[in-house]
């Protein structure tokens, strides 16, 4: 069925978005060093993420260190941490509900299709909310990087560029949003509308009236 295919496609896309989102959350590549000067030889490059920063040297050696204090971080970094973790937890809950309510699974039995469709629609909404929650820190971080890059009051060594993790994060958000939408659309209530029948006796026996008229005509001839 087409609805089952939409559910499977939505689940697959949402799971991919969840996996990419987890990788982006852990990767220290949200901000990278910006080389705005005329230097031809770069000795080292700084990578910054939500949980750690790394120093990559031209010799190939990479040193990473987690942030010493969470409270010492800027408010935007703390909010980004909270939103990304919340988004990943919502994805986990939505995945459990989506698998339990999918038409191709038998977690709740085959007789309770209405409840399964309701669970899958809730899972689709949760994936949509998770995608929007993940999109906010990605877009805010990109805005802050671009704003500081063009700020003349910030020294050149302190300027940063968009890291690869941000581009992967945008892709994860798109997968979550598209997957959640497909999962919700493909979870229409099972069966069609029930049409009430009035005068069921007359509809079940359509020839009753004609048979009665025939008997009356026979009696008149007698």
PDB file of N, CA and C in Angstrom, residues 26 28 47 51-56 61-67:
ATOM      1  N   UNK A  26      28.111  15.816  18.477  1.00  0.00           N
ATOM      2  CA  UNK A  26      29.383  15.426  19.086  1.00  0.00           C
ATOM      3  C   UNK A  26      30.600  15.991  18.360  1.00  0.00           C
ATOM      4  N   UNK A  28      33.406  18.424  16.873  1.00  0.00           N
ATOM      5  CA  UNK A  28      33.950  19.742  17.224  1.00  0.00           C
ATOM      6  C   UNK A  28      34.229  20.593  15.991  1.00  0.00           C
ATOM      7  N   UNK A  47      39.372  24.267  15.884  1.00  0.00           N
ATOM      8  CA  UNK A  47      38.013  23.759  15.684  1.00  0.00           C
ATOM      9  C   UNK A  47      37.256  23.918  16.988  1.00  0.00           C
ATOM     10  N   UNK A  51      30.928  20.686  22.742  1.00  0.00           N
ATOM     11  CA  UNK A  51      31.450  20.014  23.929  1.00  0.00           C
ATOM     12  C   UNK A  51      32.965  20.121  24.063  1.00  0.00           C
ATOM     13  N   UNK A  52      33.666  20.452  23.002  1.00  0.00           N
ATOM     14  CA  UNK A  52      35.125  20.510  23.056  1.00  0.00           C
ATOM     15  C   UNK A  52      35.644  21.416  21.936  1.00  0.00           C
ATOM     16  N   UNK A  53      36.894  21.778  22.060  1.00  0.00           N
ATOM     17  CA  UNK A  53      37.608  22.470  20.987  1.00  0.00           C
ATOM     18  C   UNK A  53      38.898  21.724  20.700  1.00  0.00           C
ATOM     19  N   UNK A  54      39.342  21.799  19.463  1.00  0.00           N
ATOM     20  CA  UNK A  54      40.520  21.057  19.018  1.00  0.00           C
ATOM     21  C   UNK A  54      41.490  22.004  18.327  1.00  0.00           C
ATOM     22  N   UNK A  55      42.744  21.635  18.398  1.00  0.00           N
ATOM     23  CA  UNK A  55      43.810  22.378  17.742  1.00  0.00           C
ATOM     24  C   UNK A  55      44.516  21.436  16.785  1.00  0.00           C
ATOM     25  N   UNK A  56      44.396  21.726  15.497  1.00  0.00           N
ATOM     26  CA  UNK A  56      45.021  20.910  14.461  1.00  0.00           C
ATOM     27  C   UNK A  56      46.264  21.629  13.950  1.00  0.00           C
ATOM     28  N   UNK A  61      49.125  16.593  13.831  1.00  0.00           N
ATOM     29  CA  UNK A  61      48.763  16.298  15.211  1.00  0.00           C
ATOM     30  C   UNK A  61      47.534  17.100  15.608  1.00  0.00           C
ATOM     31  N   UNK A  62      46.585  16.439  16.274  1.00  0.00           N
ATOM     32  CA  UNK A  62      45.341  17.072  16.707  1.00  0.00           C
ATOM     33  C   UNK A  62      45.210  16.897  18.210  1.00  0.00           C
ATOM     34  N   UNK A  63      44.988  17.981  18.906  1.00  0.00           N
ATOM     35  CA  UNK A  63      44.787  17.965  20.352  1.00  0.00           C
ATOM     36  C   UNK A  63      43.398  18.519  20.651  1.00  0.00           C
ATOM     37  N   UNK A  64      42.623  17.752  21.390  1.00  0.00           N
ATOM     38  CA  UNK A  64      41.256  18.153  21.735  1.00  0.00           C
ATOM     39  C   UNK A  64      41.124  18.243  23.254  1.00  0.00           C
ATOM     40  N   UNK A  65      40.274  19.140  23.692  1.00  0.00           N
ATOM     41  CA  UNK A  65      40.037  19.347  25.122  1.00  0.00           C
ATOM     42  C   UNK A  65      38.583  19.739  25.323  1.00  0.00           C
ATOM     43  N   UNK A  66      37.931  19.068  26.264  1.00  0.00           N
ATOM     44  CA  UNK A  66      36.556  19.420  26.597  1.00  0.00           C
ATOM     45  C   UNK A  66      36.537  20.715  27.401  1.00  0.00           C
ATOM     46  N   UNK A  67      35.422  21.402  27.353  1.00  0.00           N
ATOM     47  CA  UNK A  67      35.291  22.653  28.103  1.00  0.00           C
ATOM     48  C   UNK A  67      35.285  22.362  29.599  1.00  0.00           C
TER      49      UNK A  67
END
